[in-house]
Coordinates of C-alpha atoms and ligand atoms in Angstrom, one line a residue:
M25 CA 125.7 50.8 160.0
K26 CA 127.1 52.5 163.1
A27 CA 127.4 56.2 163.7
E28 CA 130.9 56.8 165.0
A29 CA 131.9 59.6 167.3
M30 CA 133.9 62.5 166.1
A31 CA 136.5 64.6 167.8
S32 CA 134.2 67.3 169.1
S33 CA 130.9 66.2 168.0
R34 CA 129.5 62.8 168.8
C35 CA 126.8 61.0 167.0
G36 CA 124.2 59.6 169.3
P37 CA 123.9 56.0 170.3
L38 CA 120.9 55.7 168.0
G39 CA 122.5 54.8 164.7
A40 CA 120.8 55.5 161.5
C41 CA 118.9 52.3 161.9
V42 CA 116.4 53.8 164.3
L43 CA 115.2 56.0 161.5
L44 CA 113.4 53.1 160.1
I45 CA 110.8 53.4 162.8
C46 CA 110.1 56.9 161.5
A47 CA 109.8 55.7 157.9
V48 CA 107.4 53.0 158.9
A49 CA 105.4 55.2 161.1
T50 CA 105.0 57.6 158.3
A51 CA 103.9 55.1 155.9
V52 CA 100.4 55.1 157.4
Y53 CA 99.9 58.7 157.0
T54 CA 99.3 60.6 153.8
A55 CA 100.1 64.1 154.5
F56 CA 102.2 67.1 153.4
P57 CA 104.3 68.8 156.1
V58 CA 101.4 70.6 157.5
S59 CA 99.4 67.7 158.7
V60 CA 99.8 65.3 161.5
N61 CA 102.7 63.4 159.9
P62 CA 105.6 62.3 162.0
C63 CA 108.1 62.4 159.3
T64 CA 107.3 65.2 157.0
Y65 CA 109.8 68.0 156.9
S66 CA 110.0 71.4 155.6
L67 CA 113.6 72.2 154.8
P68 CA 114.3 75.5 153.2
R69 CA 117.7 75.3 151.8
A70 CA 118.4 72.0 153.4
L71 CA 118.9 68.4 152.5
L72 CA 117.1 65.8 154.4
A73 CA 117.6 62.2 154.5
V74 CA 115.1 60.1 156.3
S75 CA 116.6 56.8 155.8
G76 CA 116.7 53.9 158.1
L77 CA 118.9 52.0 155.7
D78 CA 120.9 54.7 154.3
P79 CA 123.8 53.6 152.2
Y80 CA 125.4 57.1 152.1
I81 CA 125.8 57.7 155.8
V82 CA 129.3 56.5 156.4
S83 CA 131.3 56.7 159.5
C84 CA 133.4 59.8 159.7
A85 CA 136.2 57.5 161.0
A86 CA 135.8 55.2 158.0
D87 CA 138.6 54.7 155.5
E88 CA 138.9 56.1 152.0
D89 CA 136.9 53.4 150.5
A90 CA 133.9 54.1 152.6
F91 CA 133.7 57.6 151.1
T92 CA 133.0 56.1 147.8
A93 CA 130.5 53.6 148.8
P94 CA 128.3 52.9 145.8
L95 CA 124.5 52.9 145.8
S96 CA 123.3 49.7 147.2
N97 CA 120.2 48.2 148.5
G98 CA 120.5 50.2 151.6
G99 CA 122.9 47.8 153.2
N100 CA 120.2 45.3 153.8
D101 CA 121.3 41.7 153.2
D102 CA 117.8 40.4 152.8
K103 CA 117.9 38.7 149.4
N104 CA 114.3 39.7 148.9
I105 CA 115.2 43.3 148.8
G106 CA 116.1 45.2 145.6
G107 CA 114.8 45.5 142.2
P108 CA 112.2 47.8 140.6
I109 CA 109.0 48.7 142.2
V110 CA 106.1 47.6 140.1
T111 CA 102.4 48.6 140.4
N112 CA 99.7 46.0 139.9
L113 CA 96.0 47.0 139.7
L114 CA 95.1 43.8 141.6
T115 CA 96.9 45.0 144.7
C116 CA 94.9 48.2 144.9
G117 CA 92.7 48.4 148.0
K118 CA 91.6 50.7 150.7
P119 CA 93.6 53.9 151.2
K120 CA 94.9 55.0 154.5
L121 CA 93.4 58.4 155.0
P122 CA 94.0 61.0 157.7
P123 CA 91.3 61.6 160.3
H124 CA 88.4 63.9 159.1
A125 CA 89.2 63.1 155.4
L126 CA 86.8 64.4 152.9
P127 CA 85.1 61.9 150.6
P128 CA 85.5 59.9 148.4
F129 CA 87.3 57.4 150.6
Y130 CA 88.3 55.0 147.9
C131 CA 90.7 55.8 145.1
C132 CA 91.7 52.8 143.0
P133 CA 91.1 53.2 139.3
P134 CA 88.5 51.2 137.4
M135 CA 89.6 47.7 136.5
S136 CA 90.8 47.0 133.0
A137 CA 89.3 44.2 130.9
S138 CA 92.8 43.5 129.5
E139 CA 96.4 43.5 130.7
P140 CA 98.2 46.8 130.7
I141 CA 100.0 47.5 127.5
D142 CA 103.6 48.7 127.6
F143 CA 104.2 52.4 126.9
T144 CA 105.3 53.4 123.4
F145 CA 106.6 56.8 122.5
P146 CA 104.3 59.1 120.6
D147 CA 104.9 59.5 116.9
P148 CA 107.7 62.0 116.2
S149 CA 105.5 63.6 113.7
E150 CA 103.0 64.6 116.3
P151 CA 102.8 68.3 117.1
L152 CA 105.2 69.4 119.9
R153 CA 103.1 70.4 122.9
V154 CA 104.7 73.6 124.2
R155 CA 104.0 74.3 127.8
R156 CA 103.8 77.9 128.7
P157 CA 103.6 79.9 132.0
A158 CA 100.1 80.5 133.2
H159 CA 100.9 84.2 134.0
A160 CA 101.9 84.9 130.4
V161 CA 100.0 82.5 128.2
G162 CA 96.9 84.8 127.8
A163 CA 93.3 84.5 128.8
E164 CA 92.3 82.8 125.6
Y165 CA 94.7 79.9 126.3
M166 CA 93.7 79.7 130.0
A167 CA 90.2 79.4 128.8
K168 CA 91.2 76.2 127.0
Y169 CA 92.6 74.7 130.1
E170 CA 89.4 75.7 131.9
R171 CA 87.4 73.9 129.1
A172 CA 89.6 70.8 129.4
I173 CA 88.9 70.6 133.1
A174 CA 85.2 71.2 132.5
L175 CA 85.1 68.4 129.9
M176 CA 86.9 66.0 132.4
K177 CA 84.5 66.9 135.0
A178 CA 81.6 66.2 132.7
L179 CA 82.7 62.6 132.1
P180 CA 81.1 60.0 134.3
D181 CA 83.1 59.0 137.3
S182 CA 83.5 55.5 136.0
D183 CA 85.5 56.8 133.0
P184 CA 89.2 56.6 133.7
R185 CA 89.7 59.9 132.0
S186 CA 87.2 61.8 134.2
F187 CA 88.5 64.5 136.5
Y188 CA 87.3 62.3 139.4
Q189 CA 89.6 59.5 138.3
M190 CA 92.5 61.9 137.5
A191 CA 92.4 63.1 141.1
N192 CA 92.1 59.5 142.4
I193 CA 95.4 58.5 140.6
H194 CA 97.3 60.7 143.0
C195 CA 95.4 59.5 145.9
A196 CA 96.0 55.8 145.1
Y197 CA 99.8 56.3 144.7
C198 CA 100.2 58.1 148.0
T199 CA 97.9 56.6 150.5
G200 CA 99.1 53.0 150.5
S201 CA 96.2 51.9 148.2
Y202 CA 98.8 50.0 146.1
R203 CA 100.9 47.4 147.7
Q204 CA 104.3 46.2 146.4
T205 CA 103.7 43.3 144.2
A206 CA 106.1 40.8 145.8
H207 CA 105.8 42.4 149.3
R208 CA 102.1 42.9 150.0
E209 CA 102.8 44.2 153.5
L210 CA 104.5 47.3 152.0
N211 CA 103.1 50.3 150.4
V212 CA 103.8 51.8 147.1
Q213 CA 104.4 55.5 147.7
I214 CA 105.7 57.9 145.2
H215 CA 106.7 60.8 147.4
F216 CA 109.7 61.1 149.7
S217 CA 112.0 59.0 147.4
W218 CA 113.7 59.0 144.0
F219 CA 110.3 58.5 142.3
F220 CA 109.0 62.0 143.0
F221 CA 109.9 63.7 139.7
A222 CA 109.5 60.6 137.4
F223 CA 106.1 59.5 138.6
H224 CA 104.6 63.1 138.4
R225 CA 106.0 63.5 135.0
A226 CA 104.2 60.4 133.7
Y227 CA 101.0 61.5 135.5
L228 CA 101.1 64.8 133.8
Y229 CA 101.9 63.3 130.4
F230 CA 98.7 61.3 130.4
F231 CA 96.6 64.1 132.0
E232 CA 97.8 66.4 129.2
R233 CA 97.1 64.0 126.4
I234 CA 93.6 63.3 127.8
A235 CA 93.0 67.1 127.9
A236 CA 94.2 67.5 124.3
K237 CA 92.0 64.7 123.2
L238 CA 88.9 66.0 124.9
L239 CA 89.5 69.4 123.4
G240 CA 90.1 67.9 120.0
E241 CA 93.4 69.9 119.9
P242 CA 96.5 67.5 119.7
G243 CA 98.9 70.3 120.3
F244 CA 97.3 71.4 123.5
A245 CA 99.7 71.8 126.4
V246 CA 98.9 72.3 130.1
P247 CA 100.2 75.7 131.3
F248 CA 102.6 75.8 134.3
W249 CA 102.4 77.9 137.5
S250 CA 105.7 79.5 137.5
W251 CA 106.0 80.4 141.2
D252 CA 109.8 80.5 141.0
V253 CA 109.9 83.7 138.9
P254 CA 108.6 87.0 140.2
E255 CA 106.0 87.4 137.6
G256 CA 104.5 84.0 138.5
M257 CA 104.6 84.4 142.3
R258 CA 100.9 84.8 142.7
M259 CA 98.1 82.4 142.0
P260 CA 97.0 82.8 138.4
V261 CA 93.8 84.8 138.5
E262 CA 91.7 82.3 136.6
F263 CA 91.9 79.9 139.5
A264 CA 90.4 82.4 141.9
N265 CA 87.3 83.1 139.8
A266 CA 84.5 81.4 141.8
S267 CA 82.4 80.6 138.8
S268 CA 85.3 78.9 136.9
P269 CA 85.8 75.1 136.8
L270 CA 89.4 76.0 137.8
Y271 CA 88.1 77.2 141.2
D272 CA 88.4 75.1 144.3
P273 CA 86.6 76.4 147.4
V274 CA 88.8 74.2 149.7
R275 CA 91.8 76.6 149.6
N276 CA 93.3 79.2 151.8
P277 CA 91.2 82.3 151.2
R278 CA 94.0 84.6 152.4
H279 CA 96.2 83.4 149.5
A280 CA 94.0 84.4 146.6
P281 CA 95.7 86.8 144.2
P282 CA 97.4 89.2 144.5
K283 CA 99.0 87.6 147.5
V284 CA 102.7 86.7 146.9
V285 CA 103.6 83.2 147.5
D286 CA 105.9 82.1 150.3
L287 CA 108.0 79.2 149.1
E288 CA 108.9 78.3 152.7
F289 CA 105.3 78.3 153.9
V290 CA 104.5 75.8 156.6
R291 CA 101.4 75.7 158.7
S292 CA 102.8 77.8 161.5
S293 CA 104.1 80.5 159.1
V294 CA 103.1 84.0 159.6
D295 CA 101.6 85.8 156.6
D296 CA 102.8 89.3 155.8
K297 CA 106.1 89.1 157.7
F298 CA 107.8 90.6 154.6
T299 CA 106.9 93.2 152.0
D300 CA 106.1 91.8 148.6
E301 CA 109.6 92.8 147.4
Q302 CA 111.3 91.1 150.3
Q303 CA 109.1 88.0 149.9
I304 CA 110.1 87.8 146.2
Q305 CA 113.8 88.1 147.1
Q306 CA 113.5 85.6 149.8
N307 CA 111.7 83.2 147.4
L308 CA 114.5 83.6 144.8
R309 CA 117.1 82.7 147.4
V310 CA 115.1 79.6 148.4
M311 CA 115.1 78.6 144.7
Y312 CA 118.8 79.1 144.4
K313 CA 119.6 77.0 147.5
Q314 CA 117.2 74.2 146.6
M315 CA 118.1 74.0 143.0
I316 CA 121.9 74.6 143.1
S317 CA 123.6 74.7 146.6
N318 CA 121.8 71.8 148.1
A319 CA 121.0 69.8 144.9
A320 CA 124.4 68.8 143.9
L321 CA 123.8 65.1 143.5
P322 CA 120.9 63.0 142.1
S323 CA 120.0 61.6 145.5
L324 CA 119.9 65.1 146.9
F325 CA 117.7 66.4 144.1
H326 CA 115.5 63.5 143.2
G327 CA 115.4 61.8 146.6
Q328 CA 116.8 58.7 148.2
P329 CA 116.7 55.2 146.5
Y330 CA 113.6 53.2 147.2
R331 CA 113.5 49.5 145.9
A332 CA 111.2 46.6 146.0
G333 CA 111.0 45.2 149.5
E334 CA 112.0 48.5 151.2
S335 CA 109.7 50.7 153.3
D336 CA 108.5 53.8 151.7
R337 CA 109.6 57.4 152.2
P338 CA 113.4 56.9 152.5
G339 CA 113.9 60.6 152.1
A340 CA 112.8 63.4 149.8
G341 CA 114.9 65.5 147.5
T342 CA 115.4 69.3 148.0
V343 CA 112.7 70.6 145.6
E344 CA 110.1 68.1 146.8
L345 CA 110.4 69.5 150.4
F346 CA 110.6 73.1 149.3
P347 CA 109.0 74.6 147.3
H348 CA 106.9 71.6 146.3
N349 CA 105.4 70.7 149.7
T350 CA 105.3 74.2 150.9
M351 CA 103.3 75.4 147.9
H352 CA 100.9 72.6 148.5
T353 CA 100.4 73.8 152.0
W354 CA 100.4 77.5 151.0
T355 CA 97.4 76.7 148.6
G356 CA 95.4 74.4 150.8
D357 CA 92.9 75.5 153.4
L358 CA 94.5 75.9 156.8
A359 CA 91.0 75.7 158.5
R360 CA 90.8 72.0 157.4
P361 CA 92.6 69.5 159.7
S362 CA 94.7 68.2 157.0
V363 CA 94.8 71.4 154.8
E364 CA 92.7 70.0 152.1
N365 CA 92.6 70.0 149.2
M366 CA 96.1 70.8 148.0
G367 CA 97.8 70.5 151.4
V368 CA 97.5 66.7 151.7
Y369 CA 98.3 64.0 149.2
Y370 CA 95.0 62.2 149.1
S371 CA 93.1 65.2 148.0
A372 CA 95.6 67.3 146.2
G373 CA 94.6 66.2 142.7
R374 CA 91.1 67.4 143.3
D375 CA 92.2 71.0 142.8
P376 CA 92.7 71.9 139.2
I377 CA 95.8 74.0 140.2
F378 CA 97.6 70.8 141.1
Y379 CA 98.4 70.1 137.5
P380 CA 100.0 73.6 136.6
H381 CA 101.8 73.4 140.0
H382 CA 103.3 70.0 139.1
N383 CA 104.0 71.2 135.6
N384 CA 106.3 73.7 137.1
I385 CA 108.0 71.0 139.2
D386 CA 108.5 69.0 136.1
R387 CA 110.0 72.0 134.4
L388 CA 112.5 72.4 137.2
W389 CA 113.8 68.9 136.6
E390 CA 114.7 70.0 133.1
V391 CA 116.2 73.2 134.4
W392 CA 118.3 71.4 136.9
R393 CA 119.8 69.1 134.3
D394 CA 120.3 72.1 131.8
V395 CA 122.0 74.3 134.4
G396 CA 124.2 71.4 135.3
A397 CA 125.2 70.8 131.7
A398 CA 125.7 74.5 131.1
R399 CA 127.9 74.9 134.2
G400 CA 129.6 71.6 134.2
Y401 CA 128.0 70.4 137.5
R402 CA 128.6 66.6 137.1
G403 CA 126.1 65.7 139.8
H404 CA 123.1 67.3 138.0
V405 CA 122.3 64.0 136.1
D406 CA 119.7 61.4 136.6
F407 CA 120.3 58.0 138.3
T408 CA 121.4 55.2 136.0
D409 CA 120.4 52.5 138.5
P410 CA 118.2 49.9 136.8
D411 CA 116.0 49.6 139.9
W412 CA 115.0 53.2 139.3
L413 CA 114.8 53.0 135.5
D414 CA 112.7 49.8 135.4
S415 CA 110.2 50.8 138.1
S416 CA 106.8 51.4 136.6
F417 CA 103.4 53.0 137.1
L418 CA 100.0 52.4 135.6
F419 CA 97.9 55.0 133.9
Y420 CA 94.9 55.1 131.5
D421 CA 95.7 56.9 128.3
E422 CA 93.5 59.2 126.2
E423 CA 91.9 56.1 124.6
A424 CA 91.1 54.7 128.0
R425 CA 93.7 51.9 127.6
L426 CA 95.7 50.9 130.6
V427 CA 99.3 51.6 130.1
R428 CA 102.5 50.5 132.0
I429 CA 105.1 53.2 131.9
T430 CA 108.6 52.9 133.3
V431 CA 110.9 55.6 134.8
R432 CA 113.2 55.0 131.8
D433 CA 110.3 56.1 129.4
V434 CA 110.1 59.6 130.9
L435 CA 113.6 60.8 130.9
D436 CA 113.5 62.5 127.5
I437 CA 110.7 65.1 127.1
D438 CA 111.6 65.5 123.5
K439 CA 110.6 61.9 122.9
L440 CA 107.4 62.5 124.9
R441 CA 106.7 65.4 122.3
Y442 CA 106.5 68.3 124.7
A443 CA 108.8 71.2 125.6
Y444 CA 108.9 74.2 127.9
D445 CA 108.7 77.8 126.8
G446 CA 111.3 79.4 129.1
V447 CA 110.6 81.9 131.8
G448 CA 114.2 82.5 132.6
T449 CA 115.9 81.5 135.8
P450 CA 116.3 84.8 137.8
W451 CA 117.0 82.8 140.9
L452 CA 120.3 81.7 139.5
D453 CA 121.6 85.2 140.5
A454 CA 120.0 85.1 143.9
K455 CA 122.8 83.5 145.8
P456 CA 122.8 85.4 149.1
P457 CA 126.0 87.2 150.2
A458 CA 128.2 86.0 153.1
T459 CA 127.9 88.1 156.3
P460 CA 131.2 89.6 157.5
N461 CA 132.4 89.0 161.1
V462 CA 129.8 86.6 162.4
N463 CA 132.2 83.9 163.4
T464 CA 134.9 85.7 165.3
K465 CA 133.9 84.1 168.6
K466 CA 134.8 80.7 167.2
G467 CA 137.8 80.4 169.5
L468 CA 135.8 80.9 172.6
L469 CA 133.5 77.8 172.0
K470 CA 133.2 75.2 174.7
S471 CA 133.0 71.6 173.5
V472 CA 129.6 70.1 173.3
R473 CA 128.7 66.7 174.6
F474 CA 126.1 65.0 172.4
P475 CA 123.3 64.1 172.6
V476 CA 122.2 67.5 173.4
S477 CA 118.7 68.9 173.8
L478 CA 117.7 71.9 171.8
D479 CA 115.1 73.6 173.8
D480 CA 115.5 77.3 174.2
V481 CA 119.1 78.1 173.6
A482 CA 121.1 77.7 170.4
V483 CA 123.9 75.1 170.4
T484 CA 127.2 75.7 168.6
A485 CA 129.6 72.8 167.9
E486 CA 132.8 72.5 166.0
V487 CA 132.8 69.7 163.4
R488 CA 136.0 68.4 162.1
R489 CA 136.3 68.1 158.4
P490 CA 138.1 64.9 157.4
R491 CA 139.5 66.6 154.4
V492 CA 140.4 70.2 153.5
L493 CA 141.2 72.0 150.3
R494 CA 140.1 69.1 148.2
S495 CA 140.9 69.4 144.5
R496 CA 138.4 70.7 142.0
R497 CA 138.0 67.3 140.4
E498 CA 137.5 65.7 143.8
K499 CA 134.8 68.2 144.7
E500 CA 133.1 67.5 141.3
V501 CA 132.9 63.9 142.1
Q502 CA 132.1 64.1 145.9
E503 CA 129.9 66.5 147.8
E504 CA 130.9 67.3 151.3
V505 CA 127.7 66.8 153.5
L506 CA 127.0 67.8 157.0
V507 CA 124.9 65.0 158.6
I508 CA 122.8 65.8 161.6
D509 CA 122.2 62.5 163.3
G510 CA 119.8 61.2 165.9
I511 CA 117.3 64.0 165.7
E512 CA 114.7 63.0 168.3
T513 CA 111.4 64.5 169.3
D514 CA 108.3 63.2 171.1
G515 CA 106.0 64.5 168.3
A516 CA 103.8 66.3 170.8
D517 CA 104.7 69.6 169.1
M518 CA 105.9 70.9 165.8
V519 CA 109.6 71.1 165.7
K520 CA 111.6 73.6 163.7
F521 CA 115.3 74.5 164.1
D522 CA 117.7 76.3 161.8
V523 CA 121.2 75.3 160.9
Y524 CA 123.9 77.9 160.5
V525 CA 127.4 77.3 159.3
N526 CA 130.2 79.5 160.5
A527 CA 128.0 82.0 162.2
V528 CA 128.4 81.8 166.0
E529 CA 126.7 85.3 165.9
Y530 CA 123.9 84.0 163.8
E531 CA 121.5 86.8 164.9
K532 CA 123.5 89.1 162.7
V533 CA 122.7 87.1 159.5
E534 CA 119.8 88.5 157.6
P535 CA 116.9 86.2 156.6
G536 CA 117.9 83.7 154.0
G537 CA 121.5 84.8 154.4
R538 CA 124.4 82.5 153.1
E539 CA 125.3 81.2 156.5
M540 CA 121.8 79.8 157.1
A541 CA 122.4 76.5 155.5
G542 CA 119.1 74.8 156.2
S543 CA 116.1 74.2 158.5
F544 CA 114.6 71.2 159.9
V545 CA 110.8 71.0 160.4
C546 CA 108.9 68.0 161.8
L547 CA 105.3 68.5 162.3
M548 CA 103.4 67.6 165.4
H549 CA 102.3 64.1 165.5
P550 CA 99.8 63.1 168.0
S551 CA 99.8 59.4 168.7
M552 CA 96.5 57.6 167.8
D553 CA 96.0 55.9 171.2
G554 CA 93.9 58.6 172.6
T555 CA 96.4 59.5 175.3
G556 CA 97.0 62.9 173.9
K557 CA 100.7 62.1 173.8
G558 CA 102.9 62.3 170.8
M559 CA 104.5 59.6 168.7
G560 CA 108.3 59.5 169.1
I561 CA 110.2 60.5 166.0
Q562 CA 113.8 59.8 165.1
T563 CA 115.4 61.0 161.9
S564 CA 118.4 62.7 160.5
M565 CA 119.1 65.6 158.1
R566 CA 121.8 66.6 155.6
V567 CA 123.2 69.9 154.3
A568 CA 125.4 70.1 151.3
L569 CA 128.6 72.1 151.9
N570 CA 130.8 72.3 148.8
E571 CA 129.6 75.6 147.5
L572 CA 128.7 77.0 150.9
L573 CA 132.3 76.6 152.3
E574 CA 133.8 78.2 149.2
D575 CA 131.4 81.1 149.4
L576 CA 132.3 81.6 153.1
G577 CA 136.0 81.4 152.3
A578 CA 136.2 78.4 154.7
D579 CA 137.5 75.8 152.4
G580 CA 140.9 75.6 153.9
D581 CA 139.6 75.3 157.6
D582 CA 139.9 72.0 159.2
S583 CA 136.6 72.4 161.0
V584 CA 133.3 74.3 160.6
T585 CA 131.2 75.7 163.3
V586 CA 127.6 74.6 163.2
T587 CA 125.0 76.4 165.2
L588 CA 121.6 74.8 165.7
V589 CA 119.0 77.5 166.5
P590 CA 115.7 76.2 168.1
R591 CA 112.6 77.9 166.6
N592 CA 109.8 75.7 167.9
G593 CA 109.3 72.6 170.0
K594 CA 111.7 70.4 171.9
V595 CA 114.2 68.2 170.1
S596 CA 117.4 66.3 170.9
I597 CA 120.3 66.1 168.6
G598 CA 122.5 63.0 168.5
G599 CA 125.5 64.4 166.8
L600 CA 127.1 66.1 163.9
R601 CA 129.5 64.8 161.3
I602 CA 130.8 65.4 157.8
V603 CA 130.7 62.8 155.1
Y604 CA 131.5 62.7 151.4
M605 CA 128.8 61.5 148.9
M606 CA 129.0 60.5 145.3
E607 CA 125.5 60.0 144.1
Ligands
C2O24 CU1 102.3 63.9 144.4 CU2 102.6 67.5 144.7 O1 102.4 65.7 145.0

């Protein structure tokens, strides 16, 4: 795959293939964006693809057929690549943990005396478990969740239903403990790819059934932390009570209630830069952009395809990056090197708030599909790729039986016998307005020669649109996507830059304004050789344009102006181009 030059914006000589280095480098770390991970990104309102083998990045000079390139195995012709990713208990071994990790240092589940059984759906006559928002469910109900956690914590560590083992499940699936069955050199990793929503749904399903069983209440449902609606934008008070089993001392003390959450929070974020009202408004805008503007296709929402034989972390979906990762970081303890517990994969499940947090993530998957169906967004549908559907994970159920569950098994929550009690989607109305007169200097732009380094000054370039005024039908089928190629940094410092579209005078755009299409954040990554230098990072990023260009009244223009505004660190940009994506 070769990145081609465009009229006024050239892709760098580093094609997408160099990104693989980043993916591989990342595989050995287990962190959320705050920690020392080379390829973790915080992208408010942005789409990011971190794919060395990206089937979607097609040349801007390519012919029509290339625009409709189907999902493939990533363009890799290796016959051993492709097929579902399958977990096998026998491949579970030592996790790769960040420096200064907190014990335990091993997270594989107990061995099972028998082979895993295949998942079967619960009986349709079972009571429907209705998941409700923690902020509204009432103290009595929250006390049940508290009791369930206490009961799990009271089980011996060797019991696969104990809280200890519950937390370990997450650790095992994200630290390289499991290896791919037919490719032992490769990790199984359920973040930064199309498994993000599906894996966590299955995880929560078993967690909830175990809780219900221990409580002796078959209808018990885990409450969700609805940080996407104003009433839920604080940590539910029960979790902050130091004498409760829901309390975790390894959290950010500054973020206890009544602190309003910051859905874009990264390690370097400044608390209190907004009033509560402004922060809530900003959060709603983040939700709108991540759920609607930037999540127009399954790969943009769920994450990039990841098949047997491929390296992990091909690229996360919108919600995984923001607000999922950011809420992990917001909750964890910034005084810890890896922001334990919530702020890093290996320890996140040790905080009882992890499960209500992921419950909300799971609900957003439902919301994304429902909004799509209601509004006729054709891209708001799940993958139909058998490699996705047939991939499977292992869990112990409420009877302590080892069960193999596939992605296909978790697509219909009705069949799983649970539902969500709605909290509304106020962020659907939070689309920010366009800012008038911020692109009038477009005509004065000088052409930019890529690669360009983005140190102190913003860079604005004009990017040609291969097609203008596409029909409604064409837009429904294909998303116009801005690809920022050849992003390179030495990893010595954290890098953040913002991407504005059609706003040469970007300073005039208010925070979260419409023209601010996305941000790139790559955290500091010191190399492990003791030299104090950073580890080189190469990656790319994407921003969805269909809706944005309509909102900016720019759909008839034959080019867009893209302004890259450096916010932190040194980075070089290989080039900009526009492509059309189908899935
Ligand atoms: Cu598996 Cu919220 O991470």
